[in-house]
Tab-separated table of C-alpha atoms and ligand atoms in Angstrom:
chain	number	residue	atom	x	y	z
A	1	MET	CA	75.594	90.662	118.769
A	2	GLY	CA	77.782	87.603	118.322
A	3	PHE	CA	80.997	87.387	116.335
A	4	LYS	CA	79.336	85.601	113.425
A	5	GLU	CA	76.706	88.298	112.934
A	6	ALA	CA	79.242	91.112	113.205
A	7	LEU	CA	81.532	89.262	110.777
A	8	PHE	CA	78.883	89.029	108.058
A	9	ASN	CA	77.224	92.399	108.721
A	10	GLY	CA	80.506	94.283	108.436
A	11	LEU	CA	78.851	97.550	109.401
A	12	ALA	CA	76.284	97.779	112.219
A	13	PRO	CA	72.652	98.471	111.144
A	14	ASP	CA	72.939	102.083	112.358
A	15	GLY	CA	76.019	102.660	110.192
A	16	GLY	CA	78.430	102.399	113.126
A	17	LEU	CA	81.402	100.098	113.592
A	18	TYR	CA	81.499	97.055	115.808
A	19	LEU	CA	83.777	96.902	118.830
A	20	PRO	CA	84.129	94.052	121.311
A	21	GLU	CA	81.843	94.573	124.276
A	22	PHE	CA	84.476	93.078	126.495
A	23	ILE	CA	88.255	92.971	126.071
A	24	PRO	CA	89.972	90.148	127.959
A	25	GLU	CA	93.151	90.901	129.861
A	26	PHE	CA	96.138	88.600	129.843
A	27	GLY	CA	98.963	88.784	132.370
A	28	ALA	CA	102.583	89.530	131.422
A	29	ASP	CA	103.358	85.805	131.828
A	30	PHE	CA	101.038	85.048	128.952
A	31	PHE	CA	102.977	87.330	126.638
A	32	LYS	CA	106.307	85.836	127.704
A	33	ALA	CA	105.176	82.237	127.137
A	34	ASP	CA	106.700	80.186	124.338
A	35	MET	CA	104.090	79.756	121.608
A	36	SER	CA	104.040	79.350	117.844
A	37	TYR	CA	102.467	82.179	115.864
A	38	PRO	CA	99.214	80.271	115.181
A	39	GLU	CA	99.015	79.276	118.868
A	40	LEU	CA	99.484	82.864	120.006
A	41	ALA	CA	96.865	84.014	117.488
A	42	SER	CA	94.363	81.398	118.631
A	43	ALA	CA	94.860	82.274	122.280
A	44	MET	CA	94.435	86.023	121.730
A	45	ILE	CA	91.456	85.737	119.364
A	46	GLN	CA	89.609	82.913	121.140
A	47	PRO	CA	87.756	85.045	123.756
A	48	PHE	CA	86.203	87.172	120.980
A	49	VAL	CA	84.936	84.323	118.821
A	50	SER	CA	84.375	81.364	121.148
A	51	ASP	CA	80.554	81.478	120.863
A	52	ASP	CA	80.786	80.696	117.151
A	53	ILE	CA	84.155	79.026	116.569
A	54	SER	CA	85.460	76.051	118.519
A	55	ASP	CA	89.053	76.013	119.749
A	56	THR	CA	89.937	73.263	117.297
A	57	MET	CA	88.421	75.128	114.368
A	58	LEU	CA	90.141	78.351	115.415
A	59	MET	CA	93.495	76.598	115.560
A	60	SER	CA	92.996	75.213	112.058
A	61	ILE	CA	91.979	78.697	110.814
A	62	THR	CA	95.062	80.360	112.293
A	63	GLU	CA	97.369	77.604	111.046
A	64	SER	CA	96.110	77.931	107.513
A	65	ALA	CA	95.799	81.764	107.551
A	66	PHE	CA	99.252	82.449	109.017
A	67	ASN	CA	101.285	79.934	107.054
A	68	PHE	CA	103.942	82.430	105.942
A	69	ASP	CA	106.980	83.995	107.607
A	70	ILE	CA	107.072	86.978	109.923
A	71	SER	CA	110.363	88.510	110.844
A	72	LEU	CA	111.828	91.080	113.204
A	73	ILE	CA	114.987	92.716	111.883
A	74	SER	CA	117.232	94.792	114.111
A	75	LEU	CA	118.464	97.936	112.337
A	76	SER	CA	120.203	99.378	115.368
A	77	GLU	CA	120.176	99.043	119.136
A	78	ASN	CA	116.779	100.692	119.424
A	79	ILE	CA	115.223	100.400	115.976
A	80	ASN	CA	113.612	97.186	114.778
A	81	SER	CA	111.612	96.469	111.682
A	82	LEU	CA	108.693	94.083	112.046
A	83	GLU	CA	108.382	92.665	108.547
A	84	LEU	CA	104.770	91.796	107.906
A	85	PHE	CA	105.090	91.384	104.159
A	86	TYR	CA	105.720	87.712	103.484
A	87	GLY	CA	102.114	86.783	102.685
A	88	PRO	CA	100.853	86.250	99.131
A	89	THR	CA	100.468	89.980	98.331
A	90	LEU	CA	103.572	91.138	100.192
A	91	ALA	CA	101.726	93.531	102.508
A	92	PHE	CA	100.548	93.245	106.110
A	93	LYS	CA	96.904	93.139	105.050
A	94	ASP	CA	97.341	89.454	104.213
A	95	PHE	CA	97.139	88.702	107.953
A	96	ALA	CA	93.675	90.220	108.258
A	97	ALA	CA	92.307	89.176	104.874
A	98	ARG	CA	93.328	85.543	105.153
A	99	PHE	CA	91.882	85.277	108.648
A	100	THR	CA	88.592	86.945	107.657
A	101	ALA	CA	88.183	84.769	104.554
A	102	ARG	CA	88.668	81.595	106.558
A	103	CYS	CA	86.214	82.653	109.275
A	104	MET	CA	83.593	83.401	106.626
A	105	GLU	CA	84.275	80.127	104.835
A	106	GLN	CA	83.675	78.212	108.064
A	107	LEU	CA	80.579	80.127	109.171
A	108	LEU	CA	78.849	80.759	105.835
A	109	ASN	CA	75.205	79.619	105.391
A	110	ASP	CA	74.275	81.087	101.979
A	111	ASP	CA	76.053	82.683	99.049
A	112	ILE	CA	77.285	86.233	99.706
A	113	THR	CA	78.937	89.143	97.937
A	114	VAL	CA	81.897	90.664	99.725
A	115	LEU	CA	82.278	94.364	98.879
A	116	VAL	CA	85.613	96.061	99.400
A	117	ALA	CA	86.927	99.556	98.800
A	118	THR	CA	90.683	99.712	98.485
A	119	SER	CA	93.353	102.385	98.387
A	120	GLY	CA	95.785	99.787	97.124
A	121	ASP	CA	96.741	96.870	99.276
A	122	THR	CA	93.411	95.868	100.815
A	123	GLY	CA	92.028	94.880	97.435
A	124	SER	CA	94.807	92.517	96.542
A	125	ALA	CA	94.978	91.031	100.031
A	126	VAL	CA	91.232	90.414	100.041
A	127	ALA	CA	91.236	89.120	96.469
A	128	ASN	CA	93.975	86.637	97.318
A	129	GLY	CA	92.507	85.751	100.698
A	130	PHE	CA	89.101	84.897	99.180
A	131	PHE	CA	90.284	83.493	95.856
A	132	GLU	CA	88.358	80.323	94.954
A	133	ILE	CA	86.456	80.275	98.233
A	134	GLU	CA	83.173	78.617	97.479
A	135	GLY	CA	79.956	80.644	97.934
A	136	ILE	CA	81.652	84.037	98.147
A	137	ARG	CA	81.803	86.545	95.302
A	138	VAL	CA	84.225	89.416	95.885
A	139	VAL	CA	83.701	92.849	94.292
A	140	ILE	CA	86.581	95.272	94.728
A	141	LEU	CA	86.313	99.040	94.162
A	142	TYR	CA	89.542	100.911	93.545
A	143	PRO	CA	90.329	104.506	92.525
A	144	SER	CA	91.343	104.624	88.884
A	145	GLY	CA	94.957	105.689	88.320
A	146	ARG	CA	95.674	106.066	92.019
A	147	ILE	CA	97.132	102.728	92.886
A	148	SER	CA	100.495	101.425	91.738
A	149	PRO	CA	100.617	99.330	88.540
A	150	ILE	CA	101.615	96.245	90.469
A	151	GLN	CA	98.863	96.739	93.060
A	152	GLU	CA	96.402	97.008	90.198
A	153	LYS	CA	97.688	93.810	88.610
A	154	GLN	CA	97.415	91.986	91.912
A	155	LEU	CA	93.706	92.675	92.191
A	156	THR	CA	92.590	92.589	88.561
A	157	THR	CA	94.225	89.393	87.328
A	158	LEU	CA	92.817	86.629	89.509
A	159	GLY	CA	89.405	86.081	87.916
A	160	ASN	CA	87.204	83.225	89.182
A	161	ASN	CA	85.108	84.633	92.080
A	162	ILE	CA	86.985	87.969	92.132
A	163	THR	CA	85.839	91.080	90.168
A	164	ALA	CA	87.447	94.518	90.158
A	165	LEU	CA	85.579	97.804	89.601
A	166	GLU	CA	87.728	100.729	88.564
A	167	VAL	CA	86.090	103.852	89.990
A	168	ASP	CA	86.528	107.241	88.345
A	169	GLY	CA	87.264	108.962	91.675
A	170	ASN	CA	89.404	108.736	94.794
A	171	PHE	CA	89.519	106.242	97.653
A	172	ASP	CA	87.021	108.206	99.731
A	173	ASP	CA	84.528	107.905	96.861
A	174	CYS	CA	85.042	104.138	96.805
A	175	GLN	CA	84.576	103.906	100.540
A	176	ARG	CA	81.439	106.051	100.451
A	177	MET	CA	79.914	103.916	97.675
A	178	VAL	CA	80.514	100.771	99.711
A	179	LYS	CA	78.992	102.381	102.803
A	180	ASP	CA	75.947	103.444	100.772
A	181	ALA	CA	75.476	99.882	99.556
A	182	PHE	CA	75.428	98.609	103.118
A	183	LEU	CA	72.830	101.189	104.115
A	184	ASP	CA	70.619	100.406	101.092
A	185	GLU	CA	67.940	98.019	102.361
A	186	ASN	CA	66.450	97.611	98.943
A	187	LEU	CA	69.746	96.250	97.623
A	188	ARG	CA	70.337	94.105	100.676
A	189	GLU	CA	67.004	92.353	100.230
A	190	LYS	CA	68.248	91.202	96.857
A	191	ARG	CA	71.925	90.593	97.547
A	192	ALA	CA	73.481	89.306	100.749
A	193	LEU	CA	76.374	91.685	101.316
A	194	SER	CA	79.364	91.505	103.543
A	195	SER	CA	82.496	93.573	103.905
A	196	ALA	CA	86.132	92.718	104.297
A	197	ASN	CA	87.326	96.308	104.666
A	198	SER	CA	89.238	97.322	107.733
A	199	ILE	CA	85.826	98.221	109.162
A	200	ASN	CA	85.173	94.491	109.618
A	201	ILE	CA	85.837	93.409	113.176
A	202	ALA	CA	87.367	90.150	111.917
A	203	ARG	CA	90.108	92.191	110.284
A	204	LEU	CA	91.008	93.908	113.529
A	205	LEU	CA	91.424	90.874	115.749
A	206	PRO	CA	94.353	89.237	113.909
A	207	GLN	CA	96.066	92.625	113.660
A	208	SER	CA	96.628	92.614	117.409
A	209	VAL	CA	98.614	89.382	117.356
A	210	TYR	CA	101.856	90.455	115.648
A	211	TYR	CA	102.360	93.217	118.214
A	212	ALA	CA	102.504	90.545	120.897
A	213	TRP	CA	104.713	88.329	118.744
A	214	ALA	CA	107.196	91.176	118.175
A	215	TRP	CA	107.170	92.150	121.840
A	216	LYS	CA	108.191	88.596	122.732
A	217	GLN	CA	111.261	88.879	120.487
A	218	VAL	CA	112.603	92.102	122.000
A	219	TYR	CA	111.506	92.125	125.594
A	220	ASN	CA	114.367	92.890	127.940
A	221	GLY	CA	112.878	95.296	130.471
A	222	ASN	CA	113.196	98.316	128.202
A	223	SER	CA	110.027	100.260	127.349
A	224	VAL	CA	108.672	99.204	123.976
A	225	LEU	CA	107.328	101.605	121.349
A	226	PHE	CA	105.486	100.648	118.187
A	227	SER	CA	105.406	102.982	115.225
A	228	VAL	CA	102.494	102.202	112.914
A	229	PRO	CA	102.272	103.596	109.383
A	230	SER	CA	98.606	104.573	109.377
A	231	GLY	CA	95.921	105.427	106.861
A	232	ASN	CA	92.561	104.020	107.872
A	233	PHE	CA	93.868	103.150	111.361
A	234	GLY	CA	92.898	99.484	111.316
A	235	ASN	CA	96.450	98.419	112.080
A	236	LEU	CA	96.769	100.937	114.905
A	237	ASN	CA	93.488	99.690	116.365
A	238	GLY	CA	95.007	96.204	116.455
A	239	GLY	CA	97.859	97.624	118.528
A	240	LEU	CA	95.490	99.420	120.877
A	241	LEU	CA	93.565	96.197	121.332
A	242	ALA	CA	96.798	94.336	122.192
A	243	LYS	CA	97.658	97.028	124.730
A	244	ARG	CA	94.187	96.727	126.271
A	245	MET	CA	94.716	92.976	126.469
A	246	GLY	CA	97.685	93.694	128.700
A	247	LEU	CA	100.641	93.815	126.319
A	248	PRO	CA	103.197	96.071	128.028
A	249	VAL	CA	103.631	98.803	125.425
A	250	LYS	CA	104.842	102.258	126.385
A	251	LYS	CA	103.389	104.139	123.436
A	252	LEU	CA	101.960	103.597	120.004
A	253	ILE	CA	103.050	106.083	117.392
A	254	ALA	CA	100.473	106.761	114.689
A	255	ALA	CA	102.659	107.771	111.762
A	256	THR	CA	100.742	109.338	108.887
A	257	ASN	CA	101.673	110.972	105.614
A	258	VAL	CA	100.326	114.483	104.898
A	259	ASN	CA	96.792	113.128	105.260
A	260	ASP	CA	96.965	114.304	108.839
A	261	VAL	CA	93.451	114.265	110.334
A	262	PHE	CA	94.609	112.191	113.284
A	263	PRO	CA	97.741	114.109	114.390
A	264	LYS	CA	95.638	117.261	114.253
A	265	TYR	CA	92.857	115.642	116.246
A	266	LEU	CA	95.259	114.475	118.972
A	267	LYS	CA	96.601	118.009	119.207
A	268	ASN	CA	93.403	120.041	119.309
A	269	GLY	CA	90.524	117.582	119.714
A	270	GLU	CA	88.861	118.534	116.447
A	271	ILE	CA	88.146	116.183	113.578
A	272	LYS	CA	88.353	117.917	110.258
A	273	PRO	CA	87.756	115.433	107.464
A	274	GLN	CA	89.929	116.190	104.438
A	275	ILE	CA	89.941	115.371	100.761
A	276	SER	CA	92.615	112.717	100.507
A	277	LYS	CA	95.944	113.928	99.142
A	278	ARG	CA	98.109	111.737	96.939
A	279	THR	CA	101.455	110.727	98.383
A	280	LEU	CA	104.241	108.204	97.882
A	281	SER	CA	102.690	106.027	100.600
A	282	ASN	CA	99.461	105.651	98.660
A	283	ALA	CA	97.862	102.943	100.793
A	284	MET	CA	97.684	105.604	103.516
A	285	ASP	CA	96.060	108.328	101.427
A	286	VAL	CA	92.900	108.466	103.493
A	287	GLY	CA	91.205	111.797	104.155
A	288	THR	CA	88.512	110.473	106.467
A	289	PRO	CA	89.796	107.436	108.343
A	290	SER	CA	86.820	105.270	109.277
A	291	ASN	CA	88.524	103.543	112.209
A	292	LEU	CA	88.904	106.870	114.022
A	293	ASP	CA	85.487	106.258	115.550
A	294	ARG	CA	86.780	103.097	117.127
A	295	ILE	CA	89.763	104.829	118.714
A	296	ILE	CA	87.556	107.545	120.141
A	297	LYS	CA	85.126	104.983	121.522
A	298	LEU	CA	87.919	102.904	123.080
A	299	TYR	CA	88.815	105.991	125.123
A	300	ASN	CA	85.245	107.257	125.512
A	301	GLY	CA	86.414	110.452	123.888
A	302	ASP	CA	88.918	111.172	126.683
A	303	LEU	CA	91.726	112.955	124.854
A	304	THR	CA	93.995	113.027	127.889
A	305	ALA	CA	93.796	109.250	128.240
A	306	MET	CA	94.344	108.861	124.509
A	307	ARG	CA	97.487	110.993	124.676
A	308	GLU	CA	98.823	108.690	127.411
A	309	ASP	CA	98.910	105.818	124.925
A	310	LEU	CA	99.290	107.540	121.584
A	311	VAL	CA	101.362	110.120	119.806
A	312	SER	CA	101.011	111.036	116.163
A	313	TRP	CA	103.045	112.852	113.531
A	314	SER	CA	102.675	113.377	109.838
A	315	CYS	CA	105.476	113.006	107.312
A	316	SER	CA	105.887	114.700	103.924
A	317	ASP	CA	106.951	112.956	100.728
A	318	GLU	CA	110.243	114.827	101.001
A	319	GLU	CA	110.913	113.308	104.426
A	320	THR	CA	109.784	109.905	103.166
A	321	ARG	CA	112.381	110.036	100.390
A	322	MET	CA	115.096	111.152	102.829
A	323	LEU	CA	114.260	108.309	105.174
A	324	ILE	CA	114.412	105.664	102.457
A	325	LYS	CA	117.796	107.040	101.406
A	326	ASN	CA	119.218	107.428	104.925
A	327	THR	CA	117.940	104.073	106.126
A	328	LYS	CA	119.760	102.377	103.295
A	329	GLU	CA	122.960	104.359	103.903
A	330	LYS	CA	122.968	104.061	107.684
A	331	TYR	CA	121.556	100.599	108.273
A	332	ASP	CA	121.842	98.953	104.857
A	333	TYR	CA	118.089	98.370	105.049
A	334	ILE	CA	115.530	98.949	102.318
A	335	ALA	CA	112.237	100.428	103.500
A	336	ASP	CA	109.161	100.874	101.332
A	337	PRO	CA	107.496	104.333	101.460
A	338	HIS	CA	104.925	103.245	104.090
A	339	THR	CA	107.557	101.759	106.351
A	340	ALA	CA	109.605	104.928	105.870
A	341	VAL	CA	106.718	106.973	107.265
A	342	GLY	CA	106.764	104.644	110.273
A	343	LEU	CA	110.510	105.142	110.672
A	344	SER	CA	109.991	108.901	110.631
A	345	GLY	CA	107.462	108.580	113.480
A	346	LEU	CA	109.991	106.684	115.562
A	347	GLN	CA	112.729	109.190	114.737
A	348	LYS	CA	110.509	112.063	115.856
A	349	TYR	CA	109.745	110.265	119.086
A	350	PHE	CA	113.442	109.732	119.810
A	351	GLU	CA	114.186	113.394	119.024
A	352	LYS	CA	111.511	114.569	121.408
A	353	TYR	CA	111.691	112.067	124.267
A	354	GLY	CA	115.165	110.518	124.001
A	355	ALA	CA	116.116	107.197	122.507
A	356	ASP	CA	116.112	105.049	125.627
A	357	TYR	CA	113.428	102.738	124.234
A	358	THR	CA	113.075	99.655	122.120
A	359	GLY	CA	111.391	100.900	118.982
A	360	ILE	CA	109.550	98.637	116.578
A	361	VAL	CA	108.374	99.915	113.211
A	362	LEU	CA	105.697	97.916	111.465
A	363	ALA	CA	107.075	97.269	107.976
A	364	THR	CA	103.781	97.054	106.146
A	365	ALA	CA	104.856	96.357	102.556
A	366	HIS	CA	107.753	94.811	100.668
A	367	PRO	CA	109.867	97.554	99.021
A	368	GLY	CA	109.629	95.659	95.719
A	369	LYS	CA	105.978	96.725	95.489
A	370	PHE	CA	107.194	100.313	95.163
A	371	ALA	CA	110.380	99.693	93.214
A	372	GLU	CA	109.831	102.721	90.929
A	373	ILE	CA	109.972	105.009	93.987
A	374	VAL	CA	112.599	103.222	96.042
A	375	GLU	CA	115.206	102.143	93.486
A	376	PRO	CA	116.273	105.651	92.341
A	377	LEU	CA	116.695	106.690	95.991
A	378	ILE	CA	118.946	103.812	96.948
A	379	ASN	CA	120.727	103.460	93.594
A	380	GLU	CA	120.171	99.773	93.615
A	381	LYS	CA	117.881	97.209	92.003
A	382	ILE	CA	115.469	95.533	94.395
A	383	THR	CA	115.064	91.794	94.040
A	384	ILE	CA	111.393	91.389	93.207
A	385	PRO	CA	109.896	88.268	94.773
A	386	ASP	CA	108.389	85.744	92.347
A	387	LYS	CA	104.878	86.193	93.757
A	388	LEU	CA	104.946	89.776	92.531
A	389	LYS	CA	106.563	89.060	89.179
A	390	ASN	CA	103.922	86.470	88.316
A	391	ALA	CA	101.017	88.896	88.875
A	392	SER	CA	102.615	91.582	86.736
A	393	LEU	CA	102.789	89.244	83.747
A	394	LYS	CA	99.050	88.531	83.725
A	395	GLU	CA	96.361	90.481	81.893
A	396	LYS	CA	94.331	93.137	83.718
A	397	PHE	CA	90.577	92.628	83.821
A	398	SER	CA	88.372	95.383	85.324
A	399	THR	CA	85.128	97.301	84.771
A	400	MET	CA	85.224	101.106	84.806
A	401	ILE	CA	82.358	102.833	86.662
A	402	PRO	CA	81.576	106.491	87.574
A	403	ASN	CA	81.943	107.535	91.231
A	404	LYS	CA	78.198	107.334	91.906
A	405	TYR	CA	76.477	104.878	94.188
A	406	SER	CA	73.761	104.238	91.600
A	407	SER	CA	76.395	102.830	89.235
A	408	LEU	CA	77.605	100.388	91.836
A	409	LYS	CA	74.060	99.306	92.636
A	410	GLU	CA	73.268	98.767	88.994
A	411	TYR	CA	76.372	96.644	88.596
A	412	LEU	CA	75.597	94.495	91.624
A	413	LEU	CA	72.023	93.861	90.545
A	414	GLU	CA	72.910	93.076	86.944
A	415	THR	CA	75.728	90.640	87.575
B	501	LIG	C1	96.775	99.701	104.329
B	501	LIG	C2	98.200	99.999	104.494
B	501	LIG	C3	98.645	100.855	105.508
B	501	LIG	C4	97.696	101.562	106.432
B	501	LIG	O1	97.040	100.676	107.299
B	501	LIG	P1	95.705	101.139	108.052
B	501	LIG	O2	95.278	99.961	108.807
B	501	LIG	O3	94.719	101.527	106.981
B	501	LIG	O4	96.068	102.300	108.886
B	501	LIG	C5	100.009	101.055	105.650
B	501	LIG	N1	100.896	100.476	104.817
B	501	LIG	C6	100.510	99.663	103.821
B	501	LIG	C7	101.534	99.068	102.928
B	501	LIG	C8	99.151	99.383	103.633
B	501	LIG	O5	98.780	98.576	102.648
């Protein structure tokens, strides 16, 4: 299947996830070359999309999608924070959502409905990424009462082609309802559906690029580690893809909160899906991470090979609070709860294997998005960026539905 088909299908017809059939390999020289962010993105993504997107079009997509800052901050000799939160919704998901929206805009034939389940940040990133894009209606499902007030405002206040459904359930319910819609042929005959969840392959590709960008900033011969705050494992998959493409990375650390399916799997080879538990890092409250299948497939189920590239630890809310506090005291740096989970992963790695590495933590959200958690821990007011303030002043507009697939179907057919 070509990129275009996989992009609009979202999920494969058999319910599985798409992976590239072939992963190109670049030499170390490629990763050391001097390139702008959009140039690097175009070069890394081009081999996956070249059948459907010309080089010129790809360059214009990456220039318009990645038109905001990215920054690598050194906290100490071996700890760096890769700040991925300068897009419109102040979370790393803007990279993927903006890229996906622009690919769809360019390749669209007929009107479509984009369905998204969100545990917080996906919804707002997708809503903003697709806002006012002609021919695409976006329907976002989010778990009622389980996302932060500001996250809710960010995805319920845009209007235009964006609608928000407030589901009486948890994130796993939302995700299951979206999956059911994709498997419902009767619905799909009547409504052209597409997904922009982290299951969409177009979301994964751009998430490999910032690993290479960060590596360029720090490379000095030292082994490089990335610690990735993980929930649905889309971001981590981006890192694994970059490593497969030849980026010299020693290890990727999958840092989770107490939703710890993956650390347990790496340890004993068993996948035990869980009911998602609520934590301070709510965008990572995923009991059954859908991208796990992709990781397993990338390694053909070889746990030993997987353990060569990956380690994984879980982090409690108590540790998360401690890390936010200590990071401020020690490094005068403010981490949001997700980034703090990433910092804990790196800390555990250093404790176990020594600190003779260059560690990079993916800072996935601006701390201002979680001010009510962070401010009391650091005894300081966080400067809230204007983008965030503006959303919080607008009126919420959403439709409440029960956590049943039939309710979603009814809604989609009636509107
Ligand atoms: C979505 C999200 C994560 C988790 O990313 P996955 O790709 O689902 O693993 C981490 N931090 C923040 C702030 C997020 O929004």
